[in-house]
CSV table of C-alpha atoms in Angstrom, one decimal:
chain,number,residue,atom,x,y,z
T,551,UNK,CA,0.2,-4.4,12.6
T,552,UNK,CA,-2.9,-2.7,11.3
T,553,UNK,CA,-3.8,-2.1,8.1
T,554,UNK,CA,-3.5,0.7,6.1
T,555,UNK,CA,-6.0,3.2,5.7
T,556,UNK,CA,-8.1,3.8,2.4
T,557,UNK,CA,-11.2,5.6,1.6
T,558,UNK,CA,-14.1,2.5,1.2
T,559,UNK,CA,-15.6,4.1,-1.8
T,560,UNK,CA,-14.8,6.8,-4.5
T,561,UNK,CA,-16.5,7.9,-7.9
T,562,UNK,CA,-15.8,9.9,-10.8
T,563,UNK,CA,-17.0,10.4,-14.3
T,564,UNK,CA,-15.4,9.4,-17.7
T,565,UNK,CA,-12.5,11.7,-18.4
T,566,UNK,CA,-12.1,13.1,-14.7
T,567,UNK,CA,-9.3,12.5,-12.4
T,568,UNK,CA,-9.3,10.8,-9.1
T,569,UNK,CA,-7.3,10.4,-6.2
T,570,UNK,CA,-7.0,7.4,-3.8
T,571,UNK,CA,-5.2,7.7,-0.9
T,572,UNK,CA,-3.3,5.0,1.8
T,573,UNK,CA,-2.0,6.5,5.0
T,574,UNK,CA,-0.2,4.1,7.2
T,575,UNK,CA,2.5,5.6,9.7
T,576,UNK,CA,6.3,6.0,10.1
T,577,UNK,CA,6.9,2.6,10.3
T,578,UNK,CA,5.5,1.9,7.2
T,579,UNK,CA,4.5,3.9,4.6
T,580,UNK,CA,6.2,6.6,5.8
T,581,UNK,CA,9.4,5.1,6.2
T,582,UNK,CA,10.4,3.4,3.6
T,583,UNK,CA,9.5,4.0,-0.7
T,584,UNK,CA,8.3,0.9,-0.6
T,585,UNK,CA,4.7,1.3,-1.5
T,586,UNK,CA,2.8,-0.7,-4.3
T,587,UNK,CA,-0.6,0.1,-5.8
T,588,UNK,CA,-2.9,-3.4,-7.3
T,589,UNK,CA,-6.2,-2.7,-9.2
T,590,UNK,CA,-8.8,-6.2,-8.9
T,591,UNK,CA,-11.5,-6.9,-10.8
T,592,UNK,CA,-14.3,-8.9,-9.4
T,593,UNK,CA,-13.7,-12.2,-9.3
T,594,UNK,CA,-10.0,-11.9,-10.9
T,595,UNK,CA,-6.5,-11.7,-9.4
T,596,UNK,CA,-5.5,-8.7,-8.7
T,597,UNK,CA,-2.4,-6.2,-11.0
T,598,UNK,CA,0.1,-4.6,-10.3
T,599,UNK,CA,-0.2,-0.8,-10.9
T,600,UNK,CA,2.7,1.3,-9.5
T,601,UNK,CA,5.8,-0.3,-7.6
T,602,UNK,CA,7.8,2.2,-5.4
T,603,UNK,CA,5.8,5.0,-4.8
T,604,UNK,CA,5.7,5.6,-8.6
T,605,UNK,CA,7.2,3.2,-10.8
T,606,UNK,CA,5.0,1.8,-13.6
T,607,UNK,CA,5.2,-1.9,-14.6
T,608,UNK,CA,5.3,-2.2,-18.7
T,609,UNK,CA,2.2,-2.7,-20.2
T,610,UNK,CA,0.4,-0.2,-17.4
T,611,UNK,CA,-1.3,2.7,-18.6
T,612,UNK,CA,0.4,6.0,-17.7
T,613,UNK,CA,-3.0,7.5,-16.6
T,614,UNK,CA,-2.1,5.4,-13.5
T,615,UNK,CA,0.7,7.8,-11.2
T,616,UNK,CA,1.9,7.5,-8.0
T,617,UNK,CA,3.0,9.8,-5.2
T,618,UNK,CA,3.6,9.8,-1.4
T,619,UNK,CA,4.1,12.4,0.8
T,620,UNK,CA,4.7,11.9,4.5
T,621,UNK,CA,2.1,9.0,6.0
T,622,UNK,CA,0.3,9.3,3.1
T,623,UNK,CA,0.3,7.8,-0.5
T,624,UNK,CA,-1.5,8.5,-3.0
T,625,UNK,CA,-2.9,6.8,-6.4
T,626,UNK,CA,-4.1,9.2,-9.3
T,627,UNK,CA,-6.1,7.9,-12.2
T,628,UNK,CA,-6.5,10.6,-15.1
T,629,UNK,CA,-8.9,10.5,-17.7
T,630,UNK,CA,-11.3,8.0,-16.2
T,631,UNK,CA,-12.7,4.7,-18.2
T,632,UNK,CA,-15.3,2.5,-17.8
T,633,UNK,CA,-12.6,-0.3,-17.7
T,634,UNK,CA,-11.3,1.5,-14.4
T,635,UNK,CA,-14.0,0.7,-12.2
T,636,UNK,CA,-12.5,-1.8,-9.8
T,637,UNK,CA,-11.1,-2.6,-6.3
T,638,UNK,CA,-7.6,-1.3,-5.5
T,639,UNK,CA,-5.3,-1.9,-3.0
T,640,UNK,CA,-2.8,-0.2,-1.7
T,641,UNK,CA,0.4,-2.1,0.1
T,642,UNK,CA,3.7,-1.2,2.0
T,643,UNK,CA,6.8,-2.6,3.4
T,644,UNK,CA,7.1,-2.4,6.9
T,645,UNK,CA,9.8,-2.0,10.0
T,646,UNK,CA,9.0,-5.7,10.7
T,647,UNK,CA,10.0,-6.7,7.2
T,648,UNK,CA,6.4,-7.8,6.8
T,649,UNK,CA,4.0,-6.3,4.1
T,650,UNK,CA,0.4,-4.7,4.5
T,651,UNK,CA,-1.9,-4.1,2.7
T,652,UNK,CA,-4.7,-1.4,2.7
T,653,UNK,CA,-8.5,-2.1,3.5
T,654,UNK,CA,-8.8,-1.4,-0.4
T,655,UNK,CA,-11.0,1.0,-2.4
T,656,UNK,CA,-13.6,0.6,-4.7
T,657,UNK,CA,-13.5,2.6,-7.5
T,658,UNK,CA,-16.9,4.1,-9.2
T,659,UNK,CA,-17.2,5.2,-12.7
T,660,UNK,CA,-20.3,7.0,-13.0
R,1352,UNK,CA,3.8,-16.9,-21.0
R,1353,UNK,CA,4.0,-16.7,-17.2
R,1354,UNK,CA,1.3,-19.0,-15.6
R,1355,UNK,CA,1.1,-19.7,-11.6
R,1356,UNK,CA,-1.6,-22.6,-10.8
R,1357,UNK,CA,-2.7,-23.4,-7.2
R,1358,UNK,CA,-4.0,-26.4,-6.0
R,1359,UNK,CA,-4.3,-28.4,-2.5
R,1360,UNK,CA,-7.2,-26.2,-1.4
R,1361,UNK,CA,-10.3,-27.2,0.4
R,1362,UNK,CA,-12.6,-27.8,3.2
R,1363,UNK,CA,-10.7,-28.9,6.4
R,1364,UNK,CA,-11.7,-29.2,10.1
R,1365,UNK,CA,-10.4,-26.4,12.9
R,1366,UNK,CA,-7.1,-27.8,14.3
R,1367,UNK,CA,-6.2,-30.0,10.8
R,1368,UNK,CA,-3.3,-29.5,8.7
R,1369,UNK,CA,-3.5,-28.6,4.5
R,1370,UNK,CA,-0.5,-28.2,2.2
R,1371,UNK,CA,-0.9,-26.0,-1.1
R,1372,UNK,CA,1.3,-26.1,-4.0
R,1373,UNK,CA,1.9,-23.7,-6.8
R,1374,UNK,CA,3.5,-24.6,-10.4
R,1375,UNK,CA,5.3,-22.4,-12.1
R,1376,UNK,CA,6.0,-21.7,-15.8
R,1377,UNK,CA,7.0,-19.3,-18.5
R,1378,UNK,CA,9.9,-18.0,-16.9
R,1379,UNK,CA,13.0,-19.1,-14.5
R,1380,UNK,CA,12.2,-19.6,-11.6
R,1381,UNK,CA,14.7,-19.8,-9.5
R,1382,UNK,CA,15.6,-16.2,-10.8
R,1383,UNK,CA,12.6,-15.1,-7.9
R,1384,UNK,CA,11.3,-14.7,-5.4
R,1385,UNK,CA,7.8,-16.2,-4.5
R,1386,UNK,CA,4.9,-15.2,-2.8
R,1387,UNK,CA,1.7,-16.6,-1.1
R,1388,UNK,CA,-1.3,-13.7,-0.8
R,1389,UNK,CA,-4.6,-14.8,0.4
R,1390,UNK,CA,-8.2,-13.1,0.4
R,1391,UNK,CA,-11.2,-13.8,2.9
R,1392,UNK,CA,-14.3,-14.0,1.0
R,1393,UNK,CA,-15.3,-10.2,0.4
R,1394,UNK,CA,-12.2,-8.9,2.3
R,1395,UNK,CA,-8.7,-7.5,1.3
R,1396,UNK,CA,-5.9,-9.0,0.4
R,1397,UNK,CA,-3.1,-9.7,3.1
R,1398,UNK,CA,0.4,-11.2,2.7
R,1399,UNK,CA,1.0,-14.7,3.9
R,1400,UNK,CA,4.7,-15.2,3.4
R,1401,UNK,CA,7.3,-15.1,0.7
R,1402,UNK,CA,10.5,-17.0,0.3
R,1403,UNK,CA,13.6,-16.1,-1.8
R,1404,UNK,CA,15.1,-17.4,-5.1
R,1405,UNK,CA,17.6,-19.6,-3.1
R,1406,UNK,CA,15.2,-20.6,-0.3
R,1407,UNK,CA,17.6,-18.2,1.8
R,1408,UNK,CA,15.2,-15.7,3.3
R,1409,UNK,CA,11.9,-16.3,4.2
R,1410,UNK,CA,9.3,-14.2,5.8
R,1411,UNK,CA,6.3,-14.9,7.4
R,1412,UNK,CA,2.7,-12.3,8.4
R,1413,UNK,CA,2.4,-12.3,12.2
R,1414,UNK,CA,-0.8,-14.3,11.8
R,1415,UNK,CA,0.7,-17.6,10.8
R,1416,UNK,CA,3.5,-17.6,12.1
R,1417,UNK,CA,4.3,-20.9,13.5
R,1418,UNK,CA,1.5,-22.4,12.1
R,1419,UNK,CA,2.4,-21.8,8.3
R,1420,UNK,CA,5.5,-23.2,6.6
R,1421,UNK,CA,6.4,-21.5,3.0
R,1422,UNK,CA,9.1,-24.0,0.9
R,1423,UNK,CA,10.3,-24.2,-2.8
R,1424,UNK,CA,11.5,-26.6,-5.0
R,1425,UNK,CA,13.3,-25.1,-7.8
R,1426,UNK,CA,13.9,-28.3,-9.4
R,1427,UNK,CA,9.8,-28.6,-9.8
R,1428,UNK,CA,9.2,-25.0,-10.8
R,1429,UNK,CA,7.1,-25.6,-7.5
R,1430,UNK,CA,6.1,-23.3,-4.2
R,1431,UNK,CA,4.5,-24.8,-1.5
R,1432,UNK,CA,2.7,-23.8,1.7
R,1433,UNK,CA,2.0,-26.4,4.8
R,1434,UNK,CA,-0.6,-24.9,6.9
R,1435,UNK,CA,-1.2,-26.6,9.9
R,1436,UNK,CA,-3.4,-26.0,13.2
R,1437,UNK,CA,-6.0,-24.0,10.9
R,1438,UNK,CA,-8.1,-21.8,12.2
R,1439,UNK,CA,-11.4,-20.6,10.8
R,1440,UNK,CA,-10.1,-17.3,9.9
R,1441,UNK,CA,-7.8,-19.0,7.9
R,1442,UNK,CA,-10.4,-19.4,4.8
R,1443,UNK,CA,-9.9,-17.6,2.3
R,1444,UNK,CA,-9.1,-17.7,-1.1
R,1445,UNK,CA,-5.1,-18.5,-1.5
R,1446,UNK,CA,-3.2,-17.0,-4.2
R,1447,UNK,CA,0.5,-17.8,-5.6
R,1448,UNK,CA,2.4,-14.5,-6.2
R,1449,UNK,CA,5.7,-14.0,-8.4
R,1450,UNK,CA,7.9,-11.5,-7.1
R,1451,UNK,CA,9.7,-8.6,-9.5
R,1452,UNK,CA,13.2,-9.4,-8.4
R,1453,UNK,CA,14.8,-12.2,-6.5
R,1454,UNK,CA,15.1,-11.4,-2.6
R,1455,UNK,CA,11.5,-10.5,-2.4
R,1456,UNK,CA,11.9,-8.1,0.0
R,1457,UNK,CA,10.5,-5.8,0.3
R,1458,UNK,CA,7.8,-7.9,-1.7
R,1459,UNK,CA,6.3,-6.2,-4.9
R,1460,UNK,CA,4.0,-9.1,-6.8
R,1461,UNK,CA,4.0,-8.7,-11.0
R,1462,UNK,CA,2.0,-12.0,-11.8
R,1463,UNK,CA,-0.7,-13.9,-9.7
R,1464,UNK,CA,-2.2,-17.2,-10.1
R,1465,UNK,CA,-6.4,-17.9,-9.7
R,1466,UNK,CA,-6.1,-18.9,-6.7
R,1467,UNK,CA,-7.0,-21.5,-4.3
R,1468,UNK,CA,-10.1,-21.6,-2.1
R,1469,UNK,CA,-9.2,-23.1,1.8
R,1470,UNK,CA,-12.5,-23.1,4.0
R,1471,UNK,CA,-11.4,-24.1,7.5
R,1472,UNK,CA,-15.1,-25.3,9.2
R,1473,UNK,CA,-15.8,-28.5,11.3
C-alpha cells in the first residue's frame, strides 16, 4: 500500500495559519476516522498531535485542529511559533488493518 | 512517568537474524497495546507491527511479514521484536510505541521511546 500523500515543504510566518494536507484514498483515509497527525523534531521521537480526525491528546496546544473531508485530511496550525517548525506526519488506518503513514511535511517558520 | 527504552540494535549481515526489546515503565502495561515504528535514516516513519494488551491480536506491515515476529511479556513490562532474514532496507532507526487504548487497532501511538538504530550491511 502506498503512502499517503503530503506536501514536502510548507512555510509561514509567526502568528499566520497553515494548513497541511494528507490524501490517501477510500481505503484509507477516506474510509475510516481513523487518521492521526505526529509533529518530530530533528533528532527526537516524534508526538502525537490529533487522534481521530480531530481529537487532541491533553497537554496539546489547541492551535493544533484537525479535519478531513473526503480523501483528504487536513492539519491546521494557527498562530504560528517558532517552536512549530518541525516535521509532521500524517497516518491512517487502513482496509488491510495495517497503518500508513504519510511521506511527512516539513514545516517552515519564517 | 511513562518511559519506553530500546535496545538489541545494531550492525548485522544481509540474511542474519536480530531481536530488539523494549522496557516499559510508569504505567500498566498490560492495560495496552504496543507498538514497534521504525525510520530509515532521513525518511518517514512506517509502522512495523503492534500486538495487543493480551498478546491476542497482532498485526504485522506487508513488508515484514514473515520475516518479523512482534511478542510481549507482561510479566517483564517487556515488548520484543525478532527480526530475521534482514534485508538492507531493513535499517533504520527502531522505535517502541505505546498505544492509547488496549486493542491497538486501529493503532494511535501517545508515547515513544529513543529508539534503536539497526544497520543491516555485510
Amino acid at each position: 500500500q502506498s503512502a499517503l500523500t503530503q506536501p514536502a515543504s510548507v512555510s509561514g510566518s509567526p502568528g499566520q495559519s497553515i494548513t497541511i494536507s494528507c490524501t490517501g484514498t477510500s481505503s484509507d483515509v477516506g474510509g475510516y476516522n481513523y487518521v492521526s497527525w505526529y509533529q518530530q523534531h530533528p533528532g527526537k521521537a516524534p508526538k502525537l498531535m490529533i487522534y481521530e480526525v480531530s481529537n487532541r491528546p491533553s497537554g496539546v496546544s489547541n492551535r493544533f485542529s484537525g479535519s478531513k473531508s473526503g480523501n483528504t485530511a487536513s492539519l491546521t496550525i494557527s498562530g504560528l511559533q517558532a517552536e512549530d517548525e518541525a516535521d509532521y506526519y500524517c497516518s491512517s488506518y487502513t482496509s488491510s488493518s495495517t497503518l500508513i503513514f504519510g511521506g511527512g511535511t516539513k514545516l517552515t517558520v519564517l | 512517568e511513562v518511559q519506553l527504552v530500546e535496545s538489541g540494535g545494531g550492525l548485522v549481515q544481509p540474511g542474519r537474524s536480530l531481536r530488539l526489546s523494549c522496557a516499559a515503565s510508569g504505567f500498566t502495561f498490560d492495560d495496552y497495546a504496543m507498538h514497534w515504528v521504525r525510520q530509515a535514516p532521513g525518511k518517514g516513519l512506517e509502522w512495523v507491527s503492534g500486538i495487543s494488551w493480551n498478546s491476542g491480536s497482532i498485526g504485522y506491515a506487508d513488508s515484514v511479514k514473515g520475516r518479523f515476529t512482534i511478542s510481549r511479556d507482561n510479566a517483564k513490562n517487556s515488548l520484543y521484536l525478532q527480526m530475521n532474514s534482514l534485508r538492507a532496507e531493513d535499517t533504520a532507526l527502531y522505535y517502541c510505541a505505546k498505544d492509547i487504548l488496549s486493542y491497538g487497532d486501529p493503532p494511535i501511538f501517545d508515547y515513544w521511546g529513543q529508539g534503536t538504530l539497526v544497520t543491516v550491511s555485510s
